[in-house]
Amino acid sequence: MKPVLFALPGNEALAGALSRCSGWEEGSWELRAFPDGESHVRFVSEVAGREVILVCSLDRPDEKVVRLWLAACVARELGAARVGLVAPYLAYLRQDARFRPGEGVTARHFARLLGAAVDWLVTVDPHLHRIRSLGEVYAIATRVVPAAPPIAQWIRAHVTAPVVVGPDEESAQWAAEVAAAAGCPWTTLRKTRRGDRDVEVSVPRLEQWQGRTAVLVDDIASTGKTMMAAAARIRAAGMAPPVCIAVHALFAGTAHQDLLDAGVGAVVSTTTVAHVSNRIDLAEPIAAAAGALLAGGAGAQSA
Ligand code: R5P
């Protein structure tokens, strides 16, 4: 029997795209909340003996995780051969250190929770800094889909004379990869974050890029403050309004509109988090990564 995909709410478009490019069945199920707010999960499509794939991007994870956990547990209870998770945005990885006394490395705790629920995981550009690979915190098989090649392809098709600008020095390797594939120069900003919504950036020697369009590429846009601060610097240097590309369009509250109002040229994102700014479709590489894990059988390793 074919693998069967189930979309958690908000992930229907991605699950449909995955089904179209892989041939996997889109499963039918009932998900609803009881009057008291608890979740009810009922699989209508057969899952016994099958590869089950749950599709659930983990932006705003606290609202989603109980339902996802229950869905995975019920699929196993009903005899699924394996349960995999396609979570194009993987939450909690920014909390990868004890920044202040009394905090915890919640990235590890979250990984334990997800790792207990599913057998494998596919994600896109996880936010890895102090934790250097998913294998450090996830004990299950994982695959990471790089967003750089499709982003570079989009830049080539839509921006004349671009210069890729990474948000901070940690992004140098990534900005370089996007720029190399797009065939253009790149630079990075220097970022100082003073609080959740207080970011300052400096952009070294911007004058050399006069006549080019800055393409700000960041893995996450949350408050949008990083992109807004960078865009202001770019405009102050007399350059054209920058194009902003986020891999993961989290956009808290009014952040997306705030960024548009800040006078940027365009705001574009990949399809890892369903959002009005989605322009760069990642269904094919995500399906390929999930297919590789399915082909690897029970002992599939991380890559
Ligand atoms: C930080 O390390 C990330 O790469 C992003 O720059 C950050 O998460 C963006 O957040 P915000 O949109 O809130 O400035």
Tab-separated table of C-alpha atoms and ligand atoms in Angstrom:
chain	number	residue	atom	x	y	z
A	1	MET	CA	0.000	0.000	0.000
A	2	LYS	CA	1.085	3.541	-0.718
A	3	PRO	CA	2.309	5.777	2.105
A	4	VAL	CA	-0.512	7.961	3.375
A	5	LEU	CA	-0.262	11.681	4.223
A	6	PHE	CA	-2.343	13.455	6.853
A	7	ALA	CA	-2.315	17.258	7.048
A	8	LEU	CA	-2.643	18.933	10.413
A	9	PRO	CA	-4.754	22.127	10.135
A	10	GLY	CA	-3.037	24.805	8.036
A	11	ASN	CA	-0.852	22.279	6.201
A	12	GLU	CA	-3.366	21.120	3.592
A	13	ALA	CA	-1.727	22.963	0.669
A	14	LEU	CA	1.672	21.459	1.393
A	15	ALA	CA	0.248	17.961	1.912
A	16	GLY	CA	-1.583	18.257	-1.422
A	17	ALA	CA	1.605	19.380	-3.176
A	18	LEU	CA	3.552	16.513	-1.573
A	19	SER	CA	0.925	14.052	-2.732
A	20	ARG	CA	1.053	15.408	-6.285
A	21	CYS	CA	4.809	15.128	-6.593
A	22	SER	CA	5.183	11.760	-4.811
A	23	GLY	CA	2.003	9.834	-5.649
A	24	TRP	CA	1.380	9.208	-1.933
A	25	GLU	CA	-2.244	9.080	-0.877
A	26	GLU	CA	-3.824	12.040	0.879
A	27	GLY	CA	-5.502	10.428	3.862
A	28	SER	CA	-8.865	11.286	5.288
A	29	TRP	CA	-9.327	11.831	9.008
A	30	GLU	CA	-11.411	13.747	11.485
A	31	LEU	CA	-9.759	16.250	13.775
A	32	ARG	CA	-11.850	18.390	16.051
A	33	ALA	CA	-11.951	19.867	19.495
A	34	PHE	CA	-14.352	18.637	22.137
A	35	PRO	CA	-16.393	21.381	23.839
A	36	ASP	CA	-13.868	21.403	26.679
A	37	GLY	CA	-10.999	22.101	24.267
A	38	GLU	CA	-9.479	18.626	24.233
A	39	SER	CA	-8.600	17.172	20.825
A	40	HIS	CA	-10.355	14.326	19.061
A	41	VAL	CA	-8.487	12.368	16.377
A	42	ARG	CA	-10.114	9.715	14.205
A	43	PHE	CA	-8.437	8.167	11.173
A	44	VAL	CA	-10.896	7.404	8.377
A	45	SER	CA	-8.301	6.113	5.898
A	46	GLU	CA	-6.666	2.809	6.825
A	47	VAL	CA	-3.327	3.213	8.628
A	48	ALA	CA	-2.663	-0.368	9.823
A	49	GLY	CA	0.535	-1.692	8.294
A	50	ARG	CA	1.141	1.542	6.350
A	51	GLU	CA	3.756	4.261	6.286
A	52	VAL	CA	1.966	7.240	7.810
A	53	ILE	CA	3.252	10.766	7.176
A	54	LEU	CA	1.977	13.622	9.313
A	55	VAL	CA	2.452	17.072	7.783
A	56	CYS	CA	2.688	19.789	10.401
A	57	SER	CA	4.883	22.850	10.232
A	58	LEU	CA	5.735	23.805	13.790
A	59	ASP	CA	5.356	27.551	13.801
A	60	ARG	CA	3.334	28.494	16.913
A	61	PRO	CA	4.154	25.032	18.236
A	62	ASP	CA	2.500	25.269	21.632
A	63	GLU	CA	-0.918	25.403	19.935
A	64	LYS	CA	-0.154	22.336	17.803
A	65	VAL	CA	1.931	19.850	19.667
A	66	VAL	CA	-0.699	18.054	21.748
A	67	ARG	CA	-2.804	17.338	18.674
A	68	LEU	CA	0.248	16.215	16.707
A	69	TRP	CA	1.364	13.982	19.574
A	70	LEU	CA	-2.088	12.392	19.808
A	71	ALA	CA	-2.277	11.860	16.043
A	72	ALA	CA	1.085	10.053	16.054
A	73	CYS	CA	0.130	7.952	19.091
A	74	VAL	CA	-3.236	6.967	17.598
A	75	ALA	CA	-1.616	6.004	14.261
A	76	ARG	CA	0.776	3.748	16.164
A	77	GLU	CA	-2.021	2.351	18.306
A	78	LEU	CA	-3.883	1.445	15.085
A	79	GLY	CA	-0.868	-0.444	13.756
A	80	ALA	CA	0.909	2.014	11.425
A	81	ALA	CA	4.168	0.508	10.151
A	82	ARG	CA	5.978	3.777	10.890
A	83	VAL	CA	4.937	7.341	11.555
A	84	GLY	CA	7.000	10.084	9.974
A	85	LEU	CA	6.726	13.822	10.442
A	86	VAL	CA	7.199	16.466	7.767
A	87	ALA	CA	7.702	19.646	9.795
A	88	PRO	CA	9.151	22.137	7.308
A	89	TYR	CA	9.626	24.620	10.155
A	90	LEU	CA	11.032	22.990	13.260
A	91	ALA	CA	10.393	24.944	16.438
A	92	TYR	CA	12.422	25.610	19.565
A	93	LEU	CA	15.865	25.406	17.984
A	94	ARG	CA	16.658	29.022	18.852
A	95	GLN	CA	16.577	28.063	22.525
A	96	ASP	CA	19.801	26.120	22.132
A	97	ALA	CA	21.663	27.422	25.178
A	98	ARG	CA	21.073	28.635	28.725
A	99	PHE	CA	21.279	32.339	27.974
A	100	ARG	CA	20.401	33.427	31.517
A	101	PRO	CA	20.473	31.647	34.871
A	102	GLY	CA	17.283	29.711	35.516
A	103	GLU	CA	16.585	28.953	31.857
A	104	GLY	CA	16.899	25.567	30.191
A	105	VAL	CA	18.038	24.302	26.796
A	106	THR	CA	14.486	23.761	25.653
A	107	ALA	CA	15.632	22.670	22.178
A	108	ARG	CA	16.685	19.381	23.782
A	109	HIS	CA	13.434	18.890	25.689
A	110	PHE	CA	11.335	19.597	22.609
A	111	ALA	CA	13.437	17.149	20.573
A	112	ARG	CA	12.817	14.443	23.173
A	113	LEU	CA	9.078	15.046	22.971
A	114	LEU	CA	8.893	14.881	19.157
A	115	GLY	CA	11.365	12.024	18.989
A	116	ALA	CA	9.141	9.933	21.237
A	117	ALA	CA	6.112	10.533	18.999
A	118	VAL	CA	7.458	9.770	15.514
A	119	ASP	CA	9.981	7.501	13.795
A	120	TRP	CA	11.525	10.014	11.421
A	121	LEU	CA	11.518	13.705	10.670
A	122	VAL	CA	12.044	15.907	7.611
A	123	THR	CA	12.560	19.619	8.005
A	124	VAL	CA	13.937	22.614	6.089
A	125	ASP	CA	16.916	24.707	7.194
A	126	PRO	CA	16.624	24.150	10.936
A	127	HIS	CA	18.059	26.996	13.018
A	128	LEU	CA	21.312	25.310	14.010
A	129	HIS	CA	23.952	27.397	15.746
A	130	ARG	CA	25.208	26.169	19.102
A	131	ILE	CA	23.568	22.815	18.347
A	132	ARG	CA	25.382	21.970	15.154
A	133	SER	CA	23.320	19.111	13.760
A	134	LEU	CA	19.881	17.651	14.439
A	135	GLY	CA	21.556	14.386	15.379
A	136	GLU	CA	22.901	16.092	18.526
A	137	VAL	CA	19.379	16.392	19.914
A	138	TYR	CA	17.136	14.096	17.852
A	139	ALA	CA	17.610	10.356	18.336
A	140	ILE	CA	15.334	9.505	15.373
A	141	ALA	CA	16.277	9.525	11.670
A	142	THR	CA	16.187	13.048	10.217
A	143	ARG	CA	16.667	14.706	6.847
A	144	VAL	CA	17.313	18.395	6.269
A	145	VAL	CA	16.171	20.045	3.049
A	146	PRO	CA	18.323	23.041	2.100
A	147	ALA	CA	16.341	26.062	0.939
A	148	ALA	CA	19.353	27.783	-0.652
A	149	PRO	CA	19.059	26.238	-4.165
A	150	PRO	CA	15.373	27.144	-4.722
A	151	ILE	CA	15.930	30.592	-3.191
A	152	ALA	CA	18.844	31.170	-5.568
A	153	GLN	CA	16.676	30.053	-8.463
A	154	TRP	CA	13.996	32.575	-7.458
A	155	ILE	CA	16.572	35.364	-7.218
A	156	ARG	CA	17.950	34.550	-10.665
A	157	ALA	CA	14.464	34.695	-12.142
A	158	HIS	CA	13.219	37.830	-10.371
A	159	VAL	CA	16.043	40.198	-9.386
A	160	THR	CA	18.334	42.075	-11.746
A	161	ALA	CA	21.877	42.663	-10.462
A	162	PRO	CA	21.315	41.327	-6.931
A	163	VAL	CA	23.650	41.351	-3.956
A	164	VAL	CA	22.731	38.789	-1.291
A	165	VAL	CA	22.816	40.201	2.241
A	166	GLY	CA	22.897	37.822	5.220
A	167	PRO	CA	21.459	39.062	8.534
A	168	ASP	CA	24.481	38.443	10.733
A	169	GLU	CA	27.987	37.057	10.638
A	170	GLU	CA	26.738	33.549	11.495
A	171	SER	CA	24.852	33.512	8.201
A	172	ALA	CA	27.996	34.022	6.082
A	173	GLN	CA	28.272	30.453	4.859
A	174	TRP	CA	24.583	30.331	3.978
A	175	ALA	CA	24.549	33.738	2.214
A	176	ALA	CA	27.611	32.604	0.274
A	177	GLU	CA	25.830	29.432	-0.832
A	178	VAL	CA	22.730	31.313	-2.042
A	179	ALA	CA	24.899	33.903	-3.810
A	180	ALA	CA	27.094	31.297	-5.490
A	181	ALA	CA	24.042	29.515	-6.851
A	182	ALA	CA	22.473	32.818	-7.918
A	183	GLY	CA	25.740	33.958	-9.521
A	184	CYS	CA	26.003	37.229	-7.585
A	185	PRO	CA	28.075	38.838	-4.804
A	186	TRP	CA	27.166	38.678	-1.121
A	187	THR	CA	27.844	40.369	2.180
A	188	THR	CA	26.637	40.088	5.768
A	189	LEU	CA	25.371	42.490	8.379
A	190	ARG	CA	26.559	42.857	11.940
A	191	LYS	CA	23.599	42.436	14.255
A	192	THR	CA	23.195	43.348	17.901
A	193	ARG	CA	19.986	42.139	19.492
A	194	ARG	CA	19.060	43.938	22.707
A	195	GLY	CA	15.657	42.335	23.172
A	196	ASP	CA	12.912	40.402	21.365
A	197	ARG	CA	11.927	43.495	19.384
A	198	ASP	CA	15.062	45.617	19.624
A	199	VAL	CA	17.655	44.927	16.936
A	200	GLU	CA	20.480	47.079	15.620
A	201	VAL	CA	22.474	46.283	12.513
A	202	SER	CA	25.417	47.816	10.755
A	203	VAL	CA	26.235	47.087	7.130
A	204	PRO	CA	29.904	47.346	6.291
A	205	ARG	CA	30.981	49.194	3.124
A	206	LEU	CA	27.600	49.253	1.407
A	207	GLU	CA	28.765	51.865	-1.099
A	208	GLN	CA	30.473	49.196	-3.193
A	209	TRP	CA	27.055	47.702	-4.022
A	210	GLN	CA	25.526	50.869	-5.452
A	211	GLY	CA	23.527	49.988	-8.572
A	212	ARG	CA	22.649	46.534	-7.248
A	213	THR	CA	19.470	45.412	-5.493
A	214	ALA	CA	20.059	44.089	-1.992
A	215	VAL	CA	18.348	40.754	-1.348
A	216	LEU	CA	18.061	40.212	2.394
A	217	VAL	CA	17.938	36.490	3.090
A	218	ASP	CA	17.211	35.247	6.611
A	219	ASP	CA	16.154	31.842	7.870
A	220	ILE	CA	13.393	33.222	10.092
A	221	ALA	CA	11.289	36.398	10.003
A	222	SER	CA	9.471	36.645	13.324
A	223	THR	CA	9.036	40.227	14.541
A	224	GLY	CA	10.576	41.369	11.249
A	225	LYS	CA	12.822	43.743	13.230
A	226	THR	CA	16.022	42.261	11.810
A	227	MET	CA	14.853	42.802	8.242
A	228	MET	CA	13.438	46.265	9.038
A	229	ALA	CA	16.687	47.413	10.641
A	230	ALA	CA	18.703	46.050	7.717
A	231	ALA	CA	16.365	47.613	5.160
A	232	ALA	CA	16.699	51.005	6.859
A	233	ARG	CA	20.502	50.810	6.610
A	234	ILE	CA	20.318	49.811	2.962
A	235	ARG	CA	17.980	52.700	2.128
A	236	ALA	CA	20.144	55.127	4.118
A	237	ALA	CA	23.093	54.099	1.939
A	238	GLY	CA	21.146	55.293	-1.116
A	239	MET	CA	20.387	51.826	-2.474
A	240	ALA	CA	17.080	50.667	-3.955
A	241	PRO	CA	14.467	49.172	-1.583
A	242	PRO	CA	15.684	45.658	-0.724
A	243	VAL	CA	13.919	42.421	-1.521
A	244	CYS	CA	13.388	40.441	1.714
A	245	ILE	CA	13.388	36.643	1.582
A	246	ALA	CA	12.593	34.547	4.641
A	247	VAL	CA	12.830	30.776	4.577
A	248	HIS	CA	10.329	30.515	7.443
A	249	ALA	CA	7.628	33.205	7.419
A	250	LEU	CA	6.660	33.198	11.101
A	251	PHE	CA	5.636	36.885	11.096
A	252	ALA	CA	4.296	37.507	14.586
A	253	GLY	CA	1.322	39.881	14.902
A	254	THR	CA	1.576	42.776	12.448
A	255	ALA	CA	5.209	42.031	11.497
A	256	HIS	CA	4.507	41.307	7.826
A	257	GLN	CA	2.563	44.526	7.301
A	258	ASP	CA	5.122	46.461	9.368
A	259	LEU	CA	7.856	45.189	7.064
A	260	LEU	CA	5.887	46.145	3.941
A	261	ASP	CA	5.212	49.580	5.464
A	262	ALA	CA	8.943	50.002	6.097
A	263	GLY	CA	9.424	50.557	2.367
A	264	VAL	CA	10.980	47.294	1.245
A	265	GLY	CA	10.756	46.243	-2.390
A	266	ALA	CA	9.055	42.886	-1.803
A	267	VAL	CA	8.647	40.280	0.908
A	268	VAL	CA	8.973	36.695	-0.247
A	269	SER	CA	9.089	33.378	1.596
A	270	THR	CA	9.236	29.659	0.982
A	271	THR	CA	6.280	27.358	1.571
A	272	THR	CA	7.560	25.985	4.907
A	273	VAL	CA	4.970	28.052	6.799
A	274	ALA	CA	1.735	28.826	4.941
A	275	HIS	CA	1.685	32.621	4.507
A	276	VAL	CA	0.562	35.220	1.982
A	277	SER	CA	4.237	35.908	1.135
A	278	ASN	CA	4.899	32.298	-0.021
A	279	ARG	CA	6.492	32.322	-3.477
A	280	ILE	CA	9.177	29.618	-3.365
A	281	ASP	CA	7.721	26.127	-3.443
A	282	LEU	CA	9.689	23.436	-1.614
A	283	ALA	CA	7.300	20.501	-2.082
A	284	GLU	CA	9.581	18.606	-4.464
A	285	PRO	CA	12.745	18.578	-2.346
A	286	ILE	CA	10.679	17.853	0.790
A	287	ALA	CA	8.998	14.892	-0.927
A	288	ALA	CA	12.399	13.656	-2.116
A	289	ALA	CA	13.797	13.805	1.437
A	290	ALA	CA	10.790	11.994	2.902
A	291	GLY	CA	11.003	9.431	0.084
A	292	ALA	CA	14.633	8.754	0.966
A	293	LEU	CA	13.702	8.087	4.593
A	294	LEU	CA	10.839	5.823	3.562
A	295	ALA	CA	13.165	3.901	1.248
A	296	GLY	CA	15.691	3.568	4.064
A	297	GLY	CA	13.363	1.323	6.077
A	298	ALA	CA	13.260	1.043	9.839
A	299	GLY	CA	16.973	1.712	10.304
A	300	ALA	CA	17.132	4.955	8.280
A	301	GLN	CA	19.900	7.217	9.540
A	302	SER	CA	20.107	10.981	9.826
A	303	ALA	CA	21.549	12.955	6.930
B	1	R5P	C1	18.353	34.771	14.341
B	1	R5P	O1	19.372	34.189	14.664
B	1	R5P	C2	17.613	34.439	13.091
B	1	R5P	O2	18.495	34.061	12.078
B	1	R5P	C3	16.760	35.592	12.618
B	1	R5P	O3	17.603	36.680	12.247
B	1	R5P	C4	15.797	36.066	13.659
B	1	R5P	O4	15.100	34.980	14.191
B	1	R5P	C5	14.834	37.079	13.073
B	1	R5P	O5	13.938	37.473	14.069
B	1	R5P	P1	13.121	38.825	13.972
B	1	R5P	O6	12.307	38.770	12.714
B	1	R5P	O7	12.277	38.777	15.225
B	1	R5P	O8	14.093	39.948	13.985
